[in-house]
Amino acid sequence: MGNTDSKNTHQPAQLTGRLGSMGIVFMVVAAAAPLTVIGGNMPLGIGLGNGAGAPVGFLIAALILLLFSVGFVTMTPHVREAGAFFSYVTLGLGKRAGMGIAVVALVSYTAIQVGIYGYIGWAIDDTVRFYGGPSIPWPIYALFTLAIVAFLGYRHIDLSAKVLGVALVAEIGIVLVLDFAILINPGPAGITVESFAPDTFLDGAIGVAILFALTGFIGFESTAVFRNEARSPERTVPRATYIAVLIIGGFYAFTCWAFVVAIGPDSIAEVAQRTLDGEANMLLDTTNDQLGHVGRDIVNVLLLTSLFACVLSFHNVIARYQFVLGGMRILPKPLAAVHPKHHSPSVSSLVQTGTALILVVVFAIFRVDPLVGVFGSMAGVATVGMTVLMLSTSIAVIVFFVRNSAARAGRRWRTILIPILASVGLLAGMGLVLSNFTLVTGGSVRLSAGLAAIPFVALIVGWLIGRDRRGVAEEPSNAN
């Protein structure tokens, strides 16, 4: 592979930091918002999918993403930029495809972040009213949250990592306490492994369970975005990627199975459906049964910190995408500025705050429902976008190593065969997402089709822009 260092000389400064593997893991697992997924995605996968077999959906999703991670990690030492998907696709498929993926990534991450602002605005208001407080419009809480995120995102990455670390440990800790309480005091069927029996997990729509499991992993791949702020990124980033997938997948599958044990395999689908209908709350009701009112209150509060950790993590990811693209002159050069004191992408962070502010205000002006209208639609856009990003990256890995025989170095399984398997799995995942897209958005077929088209339109727009831009890294050499 040709030397890419010379292509970075026009970037005015570099971000600095000493994030270790676990620091990066905190950032990306926080973006996955585990407690939010347990409270939201899990009832969807159970109620609309394959009932008691839903834990297997999370395991299959984790397997697909582990296969993806093998090629992603193997290519990491050859990628010099911290642009994650953009950098990988540019190196493997060329600058036009890379520019298309850069636009898709910005659209996808911005969409999910704005969706979370809608969700957290609704959740704070719901919590305040539950405890007897006044009803305040969701945009007020969303804008207050946005101000805190702007403050933390403007400063050094270590501050965000510490905040996310505390929130994440508390979040996962309380759910594990709940899980083990369930195992000590199981439901009417006792401790059962019926979830993993083929006649259980193949009954119903397992594809829907896999779909909602995949959406719960959004953000795990952003490990590569933090390479400039990591200690020994050649070791730290790959290790963090594998750890993130294993933690997220294992945590989801174990907790989903624990809820099957708590409620019973014969009743879990009905309870999940009642949750979707607004007649129950599977997470909070089960917590109340196992840990009492205090435990329920703690989980309710940690749901809010989970959402906050998620939106802060995505803010940091988007700011660093813009920073890298600014340094390459794909976006305006000032976005590549580094704060002299905080060593953060301060200008990019401010721009990202401004973008989120505008979108939240627009949704507020048009009085869009914060859950279905804001969160549902934006999560739908992000889900399609992420499958496009990962599938393109897997293809880029295959092409890169086919072209660069020296880089393969006899590692055919890791460089070619496993990425092919990952591509097949991701292609199937994309089919599941698109064929069941109205379940993700909660909207009509016409609205869902329009939202699903946004990432593909972004890909085309980026491709067309990339045709005329000279600042993007050149296509990889075949000299090897």
Short mmCIF file of C-alpha atoms in Angstrom, two decimals:
data_model
loop_
_atom_site.label_atom_id
_atom_site.label_comp_id
_atom_site.label_asym_id
_atom_site.label_seq_id
_atom_site.Cartn_x
_atom_site.Cartn_y
_atom_site.Cartn_z
CA MET A 1 0.00 0.00 0.00
CA GLY A 2 1.24 3.46 -0.81
CA ASN A 3 2.30 5.86 1.95
CA THR A 4 -0.69 7.93 3.01
CA ASP A 5 1.07 10.16 5.53
CA SER A 6 1.81 12.80 2.94
CA LYS A 7 -1.90 13.27 2.39
CA ASN A 8 -2.32 14.54 5.92
CA THR A 9 0.08 17.48 5.68
CA HIS A 10 -2.68 19.93 4.88
CA GLN A 11 -4.51 19.13 8.12
CA PRO A 12 -3.60 22.04 10.43
CA ALA A 13 -3.47 20.20 13.73
CA GLN A 14 -4.22 16.91 15.40
CA LEU A 15 -6.52 16.03 18.23
CA THR A 16 -4.82 14.65 21.31
CA GLY A 17 -5.87 12.35 24.08
CA ARG A 18 -4.93 9.26 26.04
CA LEU A 19 -8.03 7.14 25.64
CA GLY A 20 -7.39 3.48 26.35
CA SER A 21 -9.46 0.59 25.06
CA MET A 22 -12.00 0.87 27.86
CA GLY A 23 -12.28 4.64 27.43
CA ILE A 24 -13.23 4.15 23.79
CA VAL A 25 -15.54 1.28 24.73
CA PHE A 26 -17.35 3.62 27.13
CA MET A 27 -17.88 6.08 24.28
CA VAL A 28 -19.28 3.57 21.80
CA VAL A 29 -21.30 1.43 24.22
CA ALA A 30 -22.84 4.65 25.55
CA ALA A 31 -23.83 5.49 21.97
CA ALA A 32 -25.60 2.14 21.79
CA ALA A 33 -27.66 3.26 24.86
CA PRO A 34 -28.06 -0.24 26.39
CA LEU A 35 -30.79 0.62 28.88
CA THR A 36 -32.79 2.44 26.21
CA VAL A 37 -32.54 -0.63 23.97
CA ILE A 38 -33.67 -2.89 26.81
CA GLY A 39 -36.67 -0.65 27.42
CA GLY A 40 -37.50 -0.01 23.74
CA ASN A 41 -35.99 -2.39 21.20
CA MET A 42 -36.40 -5.49 23.35
CA PRO A 43 -40.22 -5.28 23.66
CA LEU A 44 -40.38 -4.58 19.92
CA GLY A 45 -38.29 -7.64 19.09
CA ILE A 46 -40.34 -9.81 21.44
CA GLY A 47 -43.79 -8.45 20.72
CA LEU A 48 -43.48 -8.09 16.93
CA GLY A 49 -40.85 -10.77 16.39
CA ASN A 50 -40.41 -14.26 17.76
CA GLY A 51 -41.56 -13.90 21.36
CA ALA A 52 -39.50 -15.92 23.84
CA GLY A 53 -36.92 -16.61 21.11
CA ALA A 54 -35.87 -12.94 20.87
CA PRO A 55 -32.56 -13.46 22.77
CA VAL A 56 -31.35 -15.46 19.76
CA GLY A 57 -32.03 -12.42 17.57
CA PHE A 58 -29.51 -10.44 19.60
CA LEU A 59 -26.98 -13.29 19.33
CA ILE A 60 -27.38 -13.46 15.54
CA ALA A 61 -27.00 -9.67 15.26
CA ALA A 62 -23.86 -9.83 17.40
CA LEU A 63 -22.45 -12.62 15.20
CA ILE A 64 -23.03 -10.57 12.03
CA LEU A 65 -21.28 -7.57 13.56
CA LEU A 66 -18.42 -9.70 14.87
CA LEU A 67 -17.88 -10.96 11.32
CA PHE A 68 -17.95 -7.34 10.14
CA SER A 69 -15.44 -6.37 12.84
CA VAL A 70 -12.87 -8.92 11.67
CA GLY A 71 -12.31 -7.22 8.31
CA PHE A 72 -12.80 -3.76 9.85
CA VAL A 73 -10.09 -4.43 12.46
CA THR A 74 -7.71 -6.17 10.01
CA MET A 75 -7.78 -3.12 7.73
CA THR A 76 -7.35 -0.61 10.59
CA PRO A 77 -3.50 -0.50 10.53
CA HIS A 78 -3.65 0.53 6.87
CA VAL A 79 -6.03 3.44 7.52
CA ARG A 80 -4.32 6.66 8.65
CA GLU A 81 -7.34 8.95 9.00
CA ALA A 82 -9.79 8.86 11.91
CA GLY A 83 -12.77 9.08 9.57
CA ALA A 84 -14.04 5.54 10.24
CA PHE A 85 -16.32 4.40 7.39
CA PHE A 86 -15.32 7.28 5.13
CA SER A 87 -11.62 6.47 5.43
CA TYR A 88 -12.08 2.73 4.91
CA VAL A 89 -14.33 3.10 1.88
CA THR A 90 -12.08 5.75 0.32
CA LEU A 91 -9.06 3.47 0.67
CA GLY A 92 -10.90 0.43 -0.67
CA LEU A 93 -13.31 1.81 -3.26
CA GLY A 94 -11.94 5.23 -4.15
CA LYS A 95 -12.67 8.87 -3.41
CA ARG A 96 -16.13 9.08 -5.03
CA ALA A 97 -17.47 6.17 -2.98
CA GLY A 98 -15.70 7.55 0.09
CA MET A 99 -17.33 10.94 -0.32
CA GLY A 100 -20.72 9.28 -0.73
CA ILE A 101 -20.21 7.33 2.48
CA ALA A 102 -19.04 10.48 4.28
CA VAL A 103 -22.35 12.17 3.50
CA VAL A 104 -24.33 9.07 4.49
CA ALA A 105 -22.46 8.92 7.82
CA LEU A 106 -23.12 12.58 8.62
CA VAL A 107 -26.81 12.23 7.73
CA SER A 108 -27.20 8.98 9.71
CA TYR A 109 -25.47 10.13 12.88
CA THR A 110 -27.19 13.51 12.78
CA ALA A 111 -30.54 11.79 12.36
CA ILE A 112 -30.13 9.46 15.32
CA GLN A 113 -28.80 12.28 17.49
CA VAL A 114 -31.79 14.53 16.75
CA GLY A 115 -34.09 11.55 17.30
CA ILE A 116 -32.57 11.05 20.75
CA TYR A 117 -33.14 14.74 21.56
CA GLY A 118 -36.83 14.16 20.85
CA TYR A 119 -36.87 11.00 22.96
CA ILE A 120 -35.07 12.57 25.93
CA GLY A 121 -37.31 15.64 25.82
CA TRP A 122 -40.38 13.39 26.05
CA ALA A 123 -38.80 11.10 28.68
CA ILE A 124 -37.85 13.95 31.04
CA ASP A 125 -41.32 15.46 30.79
CA ASP A 126 -42.91 12.04 31.38
CA THR A 127 -40.73 11.46 34.45
CA VAL A 128 -41.43 14.92 35.91
CA ARG A 129 -45.17 14.45 35.45
CA PHE A 130 -45.00 10.93 36.95
CA TYR A 131 -43.64 12.40 40.16
CA GLY A 132 -46.26 15.17 40.25
CA GLY A 133 -44.39 17.93 38.46
CA PRO A 134 -45.70 20.28 35.77
CA SER A 135 -46.06 19.39 32.11
CA ILE A 136 -43.44 21.28 30.08
CA PRO A 137 -43.10 21.05 26.26
CA TRP A 138 -40.47 18.51 25.23
CA PRO A 139 -38.34 21.01 23.23
CA ILE A 140 -37.49 22.89 26.45
CA TYR A 141 -35.92 19.79 27.98
CA ALA A 142 -34.29 18.89 24.66
CA LEU A 143 -32.67 22.33 24.36
CA PHE A 144 -31.48 22.21 27.98
CA THR A 145 -29.86 18.84 27.26
CA LEU A 146 -28.35 20.22 24.05
CA ALA A 147 -26.68 23.02 26.04
CA ILE A 148 -25.01 20.54 28.40
CA VAL A 149 -23.86 18.39 25.48
CA ALA A 150 -22.44 21.50 23.78
CA PHE A 151 -20.46 22.35 26.93
CA LEU A 152 -18.96 18.87 27.27
CA GLY A 153 -18.38 18.35 23.54
CA TYR A 154 -16.43 21.61 23.25
CA ARG A 155 -13.89 20.43 25.81
CA HIS A 156 -11.24 17.73 25.86
CA ILE A 157 -12.44 14.23 25.03
CA ASP A 158 -11.29 12.91 28.41
CA LEU A 159 -14.03 14.91 30.16
CA SER A 160 -16.73 13.32 27.99
CA ALA A 161 -15.18 9.89 28.55
CA LYS A 162 -15.37 10.33 32.33
CA VAL A 163 -18.99 11.49 32.22
CA LEU A 164 -19.97 8.65 29.90
CA GLY A 165 -18.03 6.14 32.00
CA VAL A 166 -19.92 7.01 35.18
CA ALA A 167 -23.30 6.98 33.40
CA LEU A 168 -22.58 3.70 31.63
CA VAL A 169 -21.33 1.85 34.72
CA ALA A 170 -24.46 2.88 36.62
CA GLU A 171 -26.68 1.96 33.69
CA ILE A 172 -25.25 -1.51 33.12
CA GLY A 173 -24.82 -2.10 36.83
CA ILE A 174 -28.50 -1.69 37.71
CA VAL A 175 -29.60 -3.93 34.83
CA LEU A 176 -27.16 -6.67 35.91
CA VAL A 177 -28.50 -6.39 39.46
CA LEU A 178 -31.98 -6.83 38.00
CA ASP A 179 -30.88 -9.78 35.84
CA PHE A 180 -29.35 -11.66 38.78
CA ALA A 181 -32.34 -10.84 40.98
CA ILE A 182 -34.49 -12.52 38.34
CA LEU A 183 -32.27 -15.62 38.37
CA ILE A 184 -32.60 -15.78 42.15
CA ASN A 185 -36.35 -15.25 41.98
CA PRO A 186 -37.44 -16.59 38.57
CA GLY A 187 -40.95 -16.50 37.16
CA PRO A 188 -43.56 -19.27 37.03
CA ALA A 189 -41.59 -21.44 34.58
CA GLY A 190 -38.40 -21.25 36.65
CA ILE A 191 -34.98 -20.87 35.03
CA THR A 192 -35.65 -22.04 31.50
CA VAL A 193 -33.53 -22.20 28.35
CA GLU A 194 -36.55 -22.57 26.10
CA SER A 195 -35.54 -19.35 24.32
CA PHE A 196 -32.64 -21.19 22.67
CA ALA A 197 -34.65 -24.18 21.42
CA PRO A 198 -35.05 -24.14 17.60
CA ASP A 199 -38.81 -24.63 17.76
CA THR A 200 -39.00 -21.47 19.93
CA PHE A 201 -36.66 -19.01 18.23
CA LEU A 202 -37.77 -20.10 14.74
CA ASP A 203 -41.41 -19.61 15.66
CA GLY A 204 -42.78 -16.22 14.61
CA ALA A 205 -40.84 -13.51 12.80
CA ILE A 206 -37.21 -14.04 13.78
CA GLY A 207 -36.24 -11.56 11.07
CA VAL A 208 -38.05 -8.79 12.95
CA ALA A 209 -36.21 -9.74 16.15
CA ILE A 210 -32.88 -9.53 14.31
CA LEU A 211 -33.90 -6.19 12.82
CA PHE A 212 -34.54 -4.54 16.18
CA ALA A 213 -31.43 -6.20 17.60
CA LEU A 214 -29.30 -4.68 14.83
CA THR A 215 -30.67 -1.19 15.52
CA GLY A 216 -29.49 -1.60 19.11
CA PHE A 217 -25.86 -1.75 17.96
CA ILE A 218 -25.80 1.64 16.20
CA GLY A 219 -22.59 3.43 17.15
CA PHE A 220 -20.37 0.45 17.97
CA GLU A 221 -18.20 0.97 14.87
CA SER A 222 -17.24 4.52 15.88
CA THR A 223 -14.19 3.15 17.71
CA ALA A 224 -12.09 4.20 14.70
CA VAL A 225 -13.27 7.82 14.95
CA PHE A 226 -11.27 8.23 18.19
CA ARG A 227 -7.94 6.90 16.88
CA ASN A 228 -6.20 10.31 17.08
CA GLU A 229 -7.18 10.58 20.74
CA ALA A 230 -6.23 7.02 21.68
CA ARG A 231 -3.11 5.50 23.15
CA SER A 232 -1.46 3.15 20.63
CA PRO A 233 -4.43 3.22 18.21
CA GLU A 234 -3.10 0.20 16.24
CA ARG A 235 -3.80 -1.93 19.32
CA THR A 236 -6.43 0.12 21.14
CA VAL A 237 -8.96 0.54 18.31
CA PRO A 238 -9.17 -3.16 17.30
CA ARG A 239 -9.37 -4.27 20.93
CA ALA A 240 -12.08 -1.70 21.68
CA THR A 241 -14.10 -2.79 18.63
CA TYR A 242 -14.20 -6.45 19.64
CA ILE A 243 -14.89 -5.61 23.29
CA ALA A 244 -17.73 -3.26 22.33
CA VAL A 245 -19.49 -5.85 20.15
CA LEU A 246 -19.09 -8.62 22.75
CA ILE A 247 -20.26 -6.43 25.63
CA ILE A 248 -23.24 -5.03 23.74
CA GLY A 249 -24.31 -8.35 22.24
CA GLY A 250 -23.76 -10.38 25.41
CA PHE A 251 -25.49 -7.80 27.59
CA TYR A 252 -28.54 -7.58 25.33
CA ALA A 253 -28.93 -11.34 24.87
CA PHE A 254 -28.43 -12.13 28.58
CA THR A 255 -30.88 -9.44 29.71
CA CYS A 256 -33.49 -10.41 27.13
CA TRP A 257 -33.26 -14.03 28.29
CA ALA A 258 -33.53 -12.90 31.94
CA PHE A 259 -36.81 -11.14 31.15
CA VAL A 260 -38.11 -14.32 29.52
CA VAL A 261 -37.23 -16.12 32.76
CA ALA A 262 -38.92 -13.43 34.87
CA ILE A 263 -42.20 -13.32 32.94
CA GLY A 264 -42.26 -16.82 31.49
CA PRO A 265 -41.86 -17.98 27.87
CA ASP A 266 -45.63 -18.44 27.48
CA SER A 267 -46.47 -14.89 28.65
CA ILE A 268 -43.54 -12.77 27.45
CA ALA A 269 -44.97 -11.99 24.01
CA GLU A 270 -48.28 -10.83 25.48
CA VAL A 271 -46.56 -8.59 28.03
CA ALA A 272 -44.32 -7.12 25.32
CA GLN A 273 -47.35 -6.41 23.14
CA ARG A 274 -49.12 -4.69 26.03
CA THR A 275 -46.01 -2.56 26.45
CA LEU A 276 -46.16 -1.56 22.80
CA ASP A 277 -49.84 -0.70 23.22
CA GLY A 278 -49.03 1.58 26.15
CA GLU A 279 -50.88 -0.61 28.65
CA ALA A 280 -47.76 -1.74 30.53
CA ASN A 281 -44.03 -1.11 30.80
CA MET A 282 -42.13 -4.38 30.68
CA LEU A 283 -38.86 -2.90 31.95
CA LEU A 284 -40.20 -0.78 34.80
CA ASP A 285 -42.91 -3.24 35.85
CA THR A 286 -40.44 -6.13 36.02
CA THR A 287 -37.98 -3.94 37.92
CA ASN A 288 -40.72 -3.01 40.39
CA ASP A 289 -41.54 -6.69 40.93
CA GLN A 290 -37.89 -7.66 41.49
CA LEU A 291 -36.31 -4.59 43.13
CA GLY A 292 -39.29 -2.70 44.51
CA HIS A 293 -40.26 0.94 44.09
CA VAL A 294 -36.73 2.19 44.81
CA GLY A 295 -35.28 -0.01 42.08
CA ARG A 296 -37.95 1.17 39.67
CA ASP A 297 -37.14 4.80 40.45
CA ILE A 298 -33.42 4.19 39.92
CA VAL A 299 -34.02 2.55 36.54
CA ASN A 300 -36.33 5.36 35.53
CA VAL A 301 -33.63 7.94 36.27
CA LEU A 302 -30.93 5.87 34.58
CA LEU A 303 -33.07 5.68 31.45
CA LEU A 304 -32.59 9.45 31.25
CA THR A 305 -28.83 9.23 31.83
CA SER A 306 -28.70 6.49 29.17
CA LEU A 307 -30.29 8.82 26.65
CA PHE A 308 -27.97 11.66 27.67
CA ALA A 309 -24.89 9.44 27.32
CA CYS A 310 -26.13 8.38 23.89
CA VAL A 311 -26.63 11.91 22.58
CA LEU A 312 -23.26 13.10 23.98
CA SER A 313 -21.46 10.19 22.35
CA PHE A 314 -23.04 10.88 18.96
CA HIS A 315 -22.17 14.57 19.29
CA ASN A 316 -18.51 13.60 19.72
CA VAL A 317 -18.64 11.21 16.77
CA ILE A 318 -20.19 13.75 14.40
CA ALA A 319 -17.78 16.49 15.48
CA ARG A 320 -14.82 14.25 14.67
CA TYR A 321 -16.23 13.21 11.31
CA GLN A 322 -16.55 16.87 10.39
CA PHE A 323 -13.06 17.56 11.75
CA VAL A 324 -11.47 14.93 9.52
CA LEU A 325 -13.43 16.03 6.46
CA GLY A 326 -12.48 19.65 7.14
CA GLY A 327 -8.81 18.70 7.34
CA MET A 328 -9.11 17.04 3.94
CA ARG A 329 -10.81 20.17 2.50
CA ILE A 330 -13.96 18.17 1.76
CA LEU A 331 -15.83 20.35 4.22
CA PRO A 332 -14.80 23.95 5.04
CA LYS A 333 -11.25 24.10 6.43
CA PRO A 334 -12.19 25.90 9.71
CA LEU A 335 -13.90 22.68 10.85
CA ALA A 336 -10.40 21.19 11.26
CA ALA A 337 -9.42 23.75 13.91
CA VAL A 338 -8.16 22.37 17.22
CA HIS A 339 -8.79 24.32 20.42
CA PRO A 340 -5.42 25.47 21.84
CA LYS A 341 -6.40 24.64 25.42
CA HIS A 342 -8.88 21.77 25.22
CA HIS A 343 -7.26 20.04 22.20
CA SER A 344 -10.76 19.35 20.92
CA PRO A 345 -12.43 19.92 17.52
CA SER A 346 -14.00 23.05 18.98
CA VAL A 347 -15.24 24.67 15.78
CA SER A 348 -16.67 21.41 14.50
CA SER A 349 -18.32 20.85 17.88
CA LEU A 350 -19.97 24.29 17.72
CA VAL A 351 -21.17 23.67 14.17
CA GLN A 352 -22.59 20.31 15.21
CA THR A 353 -24.39 21.98 18.11
CA GLY A 354 -25.81 24.55 15.68
CA THR A 355 -27.02 21.84 13.29
CA ALA A 356 -28.78 19.95 16.09
CA LEU A 357 -30.25 23.19 17.43
CA ILE A 358 -31.77 24.10 14.05
CA LEU A 359 -33.32 20.67 13.57
CA VAL A 360 -34.77 20.52 17.08
CA VAL A 361 -36.25 24.00 16.65
CA VAL A 362 -37.77 23.04 13.28
CA PHE A 363 -39.42 19.94 14.79
CA ALA A 364 -40.65 22.09 17.68
CA ILE A 365 -42.11 24.78 15.41
CA PHE A 366 -44.06 22.17 13.44
CA ARG A 367 -45.11 20.47 16.68
CA VAL A 368 -43.90 17.05 15.62
CA ASP A 369 -44.60 14.26 18.11
CA PRO A 370 -41.31 13.61 19.96
CA LEU A 371 -41.57 9.82 19.94
CA VAL A 372 -43.19 8.72 16.69
CA GLY A 373 -42.45 11.83 14.63
CA VAL A 374 -38.96 12.76 15.85
CA PHE A 375 -37.42 9.64 17.35
CA GLY A 376 -39.21 7.04 15.20
CA SER A 377 -38.55 8.71 11.87
CA MET A 378 -34.97 9.72 12.65
CA ALA A 379 -34.10 6.29 14.05
CA GLY A 380 -35.46 4.81 10.84
CA VAL A 381 -33.20 6.99 8.69
CA ALA A 382 -30.21 6.11 10.86
CA THR A 383 -30.93 2.37 10.72
CA VAL A 384 -30.97 2.32 6.92
CA GLY A 385 -27.90 4.56 6.83
CA MET A 386 -25.92 2.33 9.17
CA THR A 387 -26.62 -0.81 7.14
CA VAL A 388 -25.47 1.05 4.00
CA LEU A 389 -22.31 2.19 5.81
CA MET A 390 -21.36 -1.22 7.15
CA LEU A 391 -22.13 -3.07 3.93
CA SER A 392 -20.05 -0.57 1.93
CA THR A 393 -17.19 -0.89 4.41
CA SER A 394 -17.19 -4.69 4.21
CA ILE A 395 -17.06 -4.51 0.42
CA ALA A 396 -14.25 -1.95 0.67
CA VAL A 397 -12.28 -4.32 2.92
CA ILE A 398 -12.60 -7.13 0.38
CA VAL A 399 -11.57 -4.94 -2.56
CA PHE A 400 -8.64 -3.43 -0.66
CA PHE A 401 -7.11 -6.76 0.25
CA VAL A 402 -7.77 -8.28 -3.19
CA ARG A 403 -5.82 -5.36 -4.71
CA ASN A 404 -3.03 -5.47 -2.11
CA SER A 405 -1.63 -8.97 -1.96
CA ALA A 406 1.23 -7.96 0.38
CA ALA A 407 -1.28 -6.59 2.90
CA ARG A 408 -3.11 -9.95 2.90
CA ALA A 409 0.07 -11.73 4.01
CA GLY A 410 -1.54 -15.15 3.98
CA ARG A 411 -4.51 -14.03 6.09
CA ARG A 412 -7.13 -15.05 3.54
CA TRP A 413 -9.80 -15.84 6.13
CA ARG A 414 -9.53 -12.49 7.91
CA THR A 415 -9.10 -10.38 4.79
CA ILE A 416 -11.39 -11.99 2.21
CA LEU A 417 -13.57 -14.88 3.35
CA ILE A 418 -14.92 -13.53 6.65
CA PRO A 419 -15.64 -10.08 5.14
CA ILE A 420 -17.61 -11.87 2.39
CA LEU A 421 -19.66 -13.65 5.05
CA ALA A 422 -20.16 -10.30 6.81
CA SER A 423 -21.33 -8.71 3.55
CA VAL A 424 -23.88 -11.48 3.02
CA GLY A 425 -25.13 -11.06 6.59
CA LEU A 426 -25.36 -7.29 6.27
CA LEU A 427 -27.13 -7.57 2.91
CA ALA A 428 -29.69 -9.85 4.56
CA GLY A 429 -29.93 -7.36 7.42
CA MET A 430 -30.62 -4.55 4.97
CA GLY A 431 -33.38 -6.63 3.43
CA LEU A 432 -34.92 -7.10 6.87
CA VAL A 433 -34.70 -3.38 7.60
CA LEU A 434 -36.30 -2.29 4.33
CA SER A 435 -39.02 -4.96 4.25
CA ASN A 436 -40.07 -4.14 7.82
CA PHE A 437 -39.36 -0.42 7.75
CA THR A 438 -42.83 0.70 8.80
CA LEU A 439 -42.25 -1.13 12.11
CA VAL A 440 -39.15 0.99 12.73
CA THR A 441 -40.69 4.35 11.88
CA GLY A 442 -44.24 3.74 13.04
CA GLY A 443 -45.40 5.73 10.00
CA SER A 444 -47.26 5.06 6.77
CA VAL A 445 -45.78 3.16 3.84
CA ARG A 446 -45.34 6.38 1.84
CA LEU A 447 -43.63 8.21 4.70
CA SER A 448 -41.46 5.21 5.50
CA ALA A 449 -40.39 4.88 1.85
CA GLY A 450 -39.42 8.55 1.76
CA LEU A 451 -37.40 8.26 4.97
CA ALA A 452 -35.71 5.05 3.79
CA ALA A 453 -34.62 6.81 0.61
CA ILE A 454 -32.74 9.59 2.44
CA PRO A 455 -29.46 7.64 3.02
CA PHE A 456 -29.43 6.46 -0.61
CA VAL A 457 -29.98 10.01 -1.83
CA ALA A 458 -27.14 11.13 0.46
CA LEU A 459 -24.90 8.44 -1.07
CA ILE A 460 -25.64 9.66 -4.60
CA VAL A 461 -25.13 13.32 -3.65
CA GLY A 462 -21.80 12.53 -2.00
CA TRP A 463 -20.71 10.48 -5.00
CA LEU A 464 -21.48 13.36 -7.36
CA ILE A 465 -19.66 15.85 -5.12
CA GLY A 466 -16.68 13.52 -4.83
CA ARG A 467 -16.31 13.45 -8.60
CA ASP A 468 -15.34 17.11 -8.57
CA ARG A 469 -13.38 17.36 -5.31
CA ARG A 470 -9.61 17.06 -5.24
CA GLY A 471 -9.08 17.14 -1.48
CA VAL A 472 -10.11 13.55 -0.85
CA ALA A 473 -7.50 10.84 -0.39
CA GLU A 474 -6.56 9.21 -3.67
CA GLU A 475 -7.64 5.79 -4.64
CA PRO A 476 -5.43 3.01 -3.28
CA SER A 477 -2.45 1.88 -5.24
CA ASN A 478 -2.04 -1.64 -6.57
CA ALA A 479 1.70 -1.45 -6.28
CA ASN A 480 1.82 -4.18 -3.73
#
